[in-house]
Amino acid sequence: MEKEKLIESIISAPTKNNDPEIDAWINESSENREEYIQHKNLWAIMQTGSEISELQIRNSLSLVRQKTEPAKPPISIWNLMKYAALIFVTLLSGYLIGKIEVKHEVAMNEVFVPKGNRSSVTLPDGTKAWINNGTKITYPEKFSEKERVIELEGEGFFDVVHDKAHPFIVKVGENRVKVLGTKFALVAYPEDKFIKAELISGKIEFDVKGDNQSDEFKSYFIEPSQGLVLEKSSGKVTESKISDGFYDYWQNGVYQFKDESFEELAKKIERIYNVEVTFNDQSLKKRLFSGTLSVSDNIFSLMEVFKSATGEPFAYTYQGNHIYINKQKQ
Amino acid sequence: MKVLSSDIITLLNQNNEAAFDVAFSIYFPRLVAFAKQYVFEEDALNLVQDTFITMLNRGPVFSNENQLQGYLYTNVKNNCLMFLRREKVRKKYIDYKISSETQFNINIEALESLNTSPLAFDEIEQIIKQTLDTLPPRCREIFIQSRMEGKKNAEVAALFDISEKAVEAQITKALKVFKIALKDYLSLLIFFF
């Protein structure tokens, strides 16, 4: 038998394991047997498994985790979520809403999703809110008769139930977003320089607070598939197209970035992975990266990808929940 | 082929969850592809999952990656052997023509003679390194990206700006060289009884 044919048979073994010609050759002599075994074992050990899909790996990993951990009840609808989200619901009874309608007291709910977690909440009117990574929303037990008002610190995606008579208002700091019924996302962390609103369908009104003294708002309207970014310090508003990875981010937790500075990315990494990032080498802060990160990645694979993506590699160390980014040792 | 940094091995020893995930994502595909050479793919998936479950439950400590590698391959090998030795499995495999009787028996024999100790992996690594040096530069680069970095053929094709067919051709070429080169070293991989 030709070597080529033997090797061919070993390479195709998983799909074709009953070739009578090969069988006859194996059974011919103990040398043949040995030779076959040697090639077979070598081939087996050299496998890298690149044909096994990412999805298969993830599914198997969660299966392994399920079988080794006491089951946790899933709270969130995000199937990629790694840990069940911890949601703290505080009932602040006696909290008053609306200065005019002081007459009846409305209990307020506060939902906080810690860093590294994602969750969803259904509001009293049936509106669904998905919230991520160190975000707090506050909403009344029951909406007032005039409008539906909630407060957001952080980021959320809203699928608002249509109700023309009762506008839905999201307060973000001093600014607010007013809608009737639509799907939109807001990114408004108090510590960030920007507030970003992105609209999928319907229409939203972005009200930016005017000068410090006045109570007036300047209103901007956003069309579907458009976004709007407010620079907090200057009050400057820029329009943009909805970002490319919008659906991936909100549906699958995959964040796409292009030419984003390491410093900006570190902020997101801190929220998504619940770590603190410290730059011991300041020059690295300004380095730009493009790529994707997924909430289901883990922080080590992520750092390794960053390391290999940059022309000049850097080093990092990990202590507790803290990641230090250092210059690469020579 | 070592891929994990020593930091990750240290964290793995401390039962760090994220470090386990990294080790899993790197070794799971390799081990499934390995087991698939001896058992049906679906069985390979289950047997490799069992290995990782055992590892999580027992929490073994490793001083380096070769030890981890040796531990995992030995465990998968033993799981496959125990599985194939069951009469029910033999019957199923032969009845469903997944493999002929000769193939079935030789798979058991091959697994029994396979050395999966950490030392064996040290040696394989040495051989692979030496063999790589004998490959033409471009062929070597493509082989490293594909087999060692585990990139898909399409990704490698994009990286080198060539067609997927050309990538396959280069890998086939490299594998041929490996087969010739490794011939002399094959005995290192095998325990002879």
Coordinates of C-alpha atoms in Angstrom, one line a residue, chain A residues 26 42 154 159 192 227 281 287 315 322 327:
Chain A
I26 CA -3.5 -3.4 9.0
L42 CA 0.8 11.5 15.8
G154 CA -25.5 54.5 33.2
D159 CA -38.5 49.3 24.3
D192 CA -18.4 60.2 31.4
G227 CA -27.7 58.9 17.1
D281 CA 2.6 53.7 31.8
R287 CA -2.8 54.2 22.0
A315 CA 2.7 44.0 30.1
H322 CA -7.1 45.4 39.8
K327 CA 5.6 49.0 30.0

